[in-house]
Short mmCIF file of C-alpha atoms in Angstrom, two decimals:
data_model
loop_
_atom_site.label_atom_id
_atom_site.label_comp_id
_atom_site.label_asym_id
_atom_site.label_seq_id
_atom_site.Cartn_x
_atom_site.Cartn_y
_atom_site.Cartn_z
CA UNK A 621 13.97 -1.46 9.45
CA UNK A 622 15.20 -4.22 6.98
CA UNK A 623 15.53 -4.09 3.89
CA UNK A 624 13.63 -6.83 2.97
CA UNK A 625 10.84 -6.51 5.42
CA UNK A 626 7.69 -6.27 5.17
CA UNK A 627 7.46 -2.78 6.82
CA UNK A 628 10.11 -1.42 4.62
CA UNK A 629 8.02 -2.55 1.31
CA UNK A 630 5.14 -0.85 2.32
CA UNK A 631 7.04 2.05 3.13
CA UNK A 632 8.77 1.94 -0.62
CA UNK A 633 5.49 1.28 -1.78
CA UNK A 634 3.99 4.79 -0.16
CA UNK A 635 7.21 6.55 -1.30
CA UNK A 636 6.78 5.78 -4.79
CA UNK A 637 2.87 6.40 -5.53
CA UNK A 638 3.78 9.31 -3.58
CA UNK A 639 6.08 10.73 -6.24
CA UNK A 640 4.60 9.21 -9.17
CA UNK A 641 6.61 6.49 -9.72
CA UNK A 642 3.86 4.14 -10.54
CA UNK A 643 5.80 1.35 -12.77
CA UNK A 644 8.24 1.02 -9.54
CA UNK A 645 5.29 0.73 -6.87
CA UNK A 646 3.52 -1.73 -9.43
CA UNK A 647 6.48 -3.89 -9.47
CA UNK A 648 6.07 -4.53 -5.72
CA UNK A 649 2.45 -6.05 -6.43
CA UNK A 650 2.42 -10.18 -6.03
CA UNK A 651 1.95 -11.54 -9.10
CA UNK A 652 -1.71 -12.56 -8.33
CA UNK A 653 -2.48 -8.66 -7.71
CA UNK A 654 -0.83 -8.24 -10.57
CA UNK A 655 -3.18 -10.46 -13.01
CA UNK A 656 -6.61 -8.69 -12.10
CA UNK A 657 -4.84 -5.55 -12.24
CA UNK A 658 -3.38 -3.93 -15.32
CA UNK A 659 -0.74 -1.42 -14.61
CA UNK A 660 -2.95 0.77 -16.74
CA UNK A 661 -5.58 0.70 -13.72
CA UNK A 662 -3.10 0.95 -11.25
CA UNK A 663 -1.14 3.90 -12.72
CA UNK A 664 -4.40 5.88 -13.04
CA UNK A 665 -6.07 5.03 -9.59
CA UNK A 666 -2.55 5.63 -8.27
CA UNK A 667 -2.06 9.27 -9.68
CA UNK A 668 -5.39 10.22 -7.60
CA UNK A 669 -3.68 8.69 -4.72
CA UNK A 670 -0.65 11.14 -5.38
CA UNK A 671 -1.63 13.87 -2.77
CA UNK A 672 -2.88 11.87 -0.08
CA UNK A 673 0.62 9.95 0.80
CA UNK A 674 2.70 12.88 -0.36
CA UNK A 675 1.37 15.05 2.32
CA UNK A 676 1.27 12.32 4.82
CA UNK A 677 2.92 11.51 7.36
CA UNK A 678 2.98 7.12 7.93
CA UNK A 679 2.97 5.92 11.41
CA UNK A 680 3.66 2.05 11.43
CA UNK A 681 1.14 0.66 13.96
CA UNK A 682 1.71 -3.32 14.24
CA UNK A 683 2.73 -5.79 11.77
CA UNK A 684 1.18 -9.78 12.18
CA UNK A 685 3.64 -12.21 9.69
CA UNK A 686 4.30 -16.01 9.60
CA UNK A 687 7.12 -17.49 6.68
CA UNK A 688 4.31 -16.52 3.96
CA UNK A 689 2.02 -13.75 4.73
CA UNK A 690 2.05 -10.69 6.38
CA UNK A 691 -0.16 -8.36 7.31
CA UNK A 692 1.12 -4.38 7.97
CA UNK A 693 -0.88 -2.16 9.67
CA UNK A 694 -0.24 1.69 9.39
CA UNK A 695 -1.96 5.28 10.15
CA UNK A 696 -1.96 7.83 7.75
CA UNK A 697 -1.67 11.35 9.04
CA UNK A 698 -2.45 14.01 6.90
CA UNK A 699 -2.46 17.88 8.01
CA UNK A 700 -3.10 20.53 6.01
CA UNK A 701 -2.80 24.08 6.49
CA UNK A 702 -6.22 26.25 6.47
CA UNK A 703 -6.32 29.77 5.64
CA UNK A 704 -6.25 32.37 7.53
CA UNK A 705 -5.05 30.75 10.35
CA UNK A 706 -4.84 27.03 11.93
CA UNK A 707 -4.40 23.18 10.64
CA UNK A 708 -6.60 20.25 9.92
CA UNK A 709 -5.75 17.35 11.14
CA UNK A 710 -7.25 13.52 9.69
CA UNK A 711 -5.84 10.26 10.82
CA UNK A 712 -7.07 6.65 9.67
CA UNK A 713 -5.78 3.19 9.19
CA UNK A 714 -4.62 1.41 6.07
CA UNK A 715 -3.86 -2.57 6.36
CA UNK A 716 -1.35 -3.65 3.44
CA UNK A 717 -1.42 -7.60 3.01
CA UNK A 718 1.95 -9.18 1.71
CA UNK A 719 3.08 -12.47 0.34
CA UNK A 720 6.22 -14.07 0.19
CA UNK A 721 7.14 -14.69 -4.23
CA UNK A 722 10.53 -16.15 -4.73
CA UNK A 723 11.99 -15.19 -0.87
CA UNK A 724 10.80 -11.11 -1.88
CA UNK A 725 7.44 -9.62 0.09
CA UNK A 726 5.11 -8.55 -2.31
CA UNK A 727 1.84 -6.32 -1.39
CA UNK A 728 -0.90 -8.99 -2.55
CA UNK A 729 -4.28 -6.40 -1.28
CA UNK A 730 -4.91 -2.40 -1.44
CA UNK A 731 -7.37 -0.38 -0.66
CA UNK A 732 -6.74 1.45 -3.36
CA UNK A 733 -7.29 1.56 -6.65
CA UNK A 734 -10.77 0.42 -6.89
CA UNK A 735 -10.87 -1.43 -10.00
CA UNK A 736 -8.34 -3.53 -8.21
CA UNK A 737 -10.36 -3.90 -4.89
CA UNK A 738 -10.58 -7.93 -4.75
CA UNK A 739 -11.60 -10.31 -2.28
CA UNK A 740 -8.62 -12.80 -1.04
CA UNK A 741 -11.06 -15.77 -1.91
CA UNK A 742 -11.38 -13.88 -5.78
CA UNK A 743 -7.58 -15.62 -5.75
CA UNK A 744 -7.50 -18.50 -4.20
CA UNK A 745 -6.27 -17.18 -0.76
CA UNK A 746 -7.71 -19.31 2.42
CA UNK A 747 -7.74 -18.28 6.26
CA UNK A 748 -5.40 -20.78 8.11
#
């Protein structure tokens, strides 16, 4: 995928929070995200997030973008091993929204962390 995709951000994004690079996945927040959401906040909802994406595996499902928005849609897949014998297996959805700041995609909505859980309107952000 490109470099400069939309896909490949979110993918960056997942990479770092997996290995606790939170400065470097905070960077790749829009600058709105960025102004109701300290990095303090983000670095500590973030660690908790740690274990989920690192033993995940990230499908990419579909991906809906015009010039200035995108939307990524992905499943998470996370299996883990229980003792004695067998695996557990949990799949769900995450949708990453992305804006275009100065030609670069930047993730402008998480679910995650919760203190930085807004609503699109909370920044100005209309349908259409």
């Amino acid at each position: 995928m490109p470099e400069d995709s939309p896909e490949r951000i979110v993918q960056v994004f997942l990479q770092y929070v997996s290995k606790d690079a939170h400065n470097s996945a905070y960077e790749l927040l829009s600058k709105e995200l960025k102004e109701v959401c300290s990095s303090t906040e983000f670095a500590a909802d973030s660690y908790e997030q740690k274990d989920r994406y690192s033993n995940a595996t990230v499908k990419h499902i579909n991906t809906q973008s015009d010039s200035f928005e995108s939307i990524v849609l992905v499943e998470i897949i996370e299996i883990e091993s229980s003792f004695p014998i067998g695996t557990s297996e949990n799949s769900y959805q995450e949708t990453f929204n992305l804006v275009k700041e100065n030609s670069n995609w930047k993730i402008d909505r998480l679910q995650f962390p919760i203190n930085c859980l807004i609503d699109r309107q909370t920044l100005g952000h209309t349908n259409g």
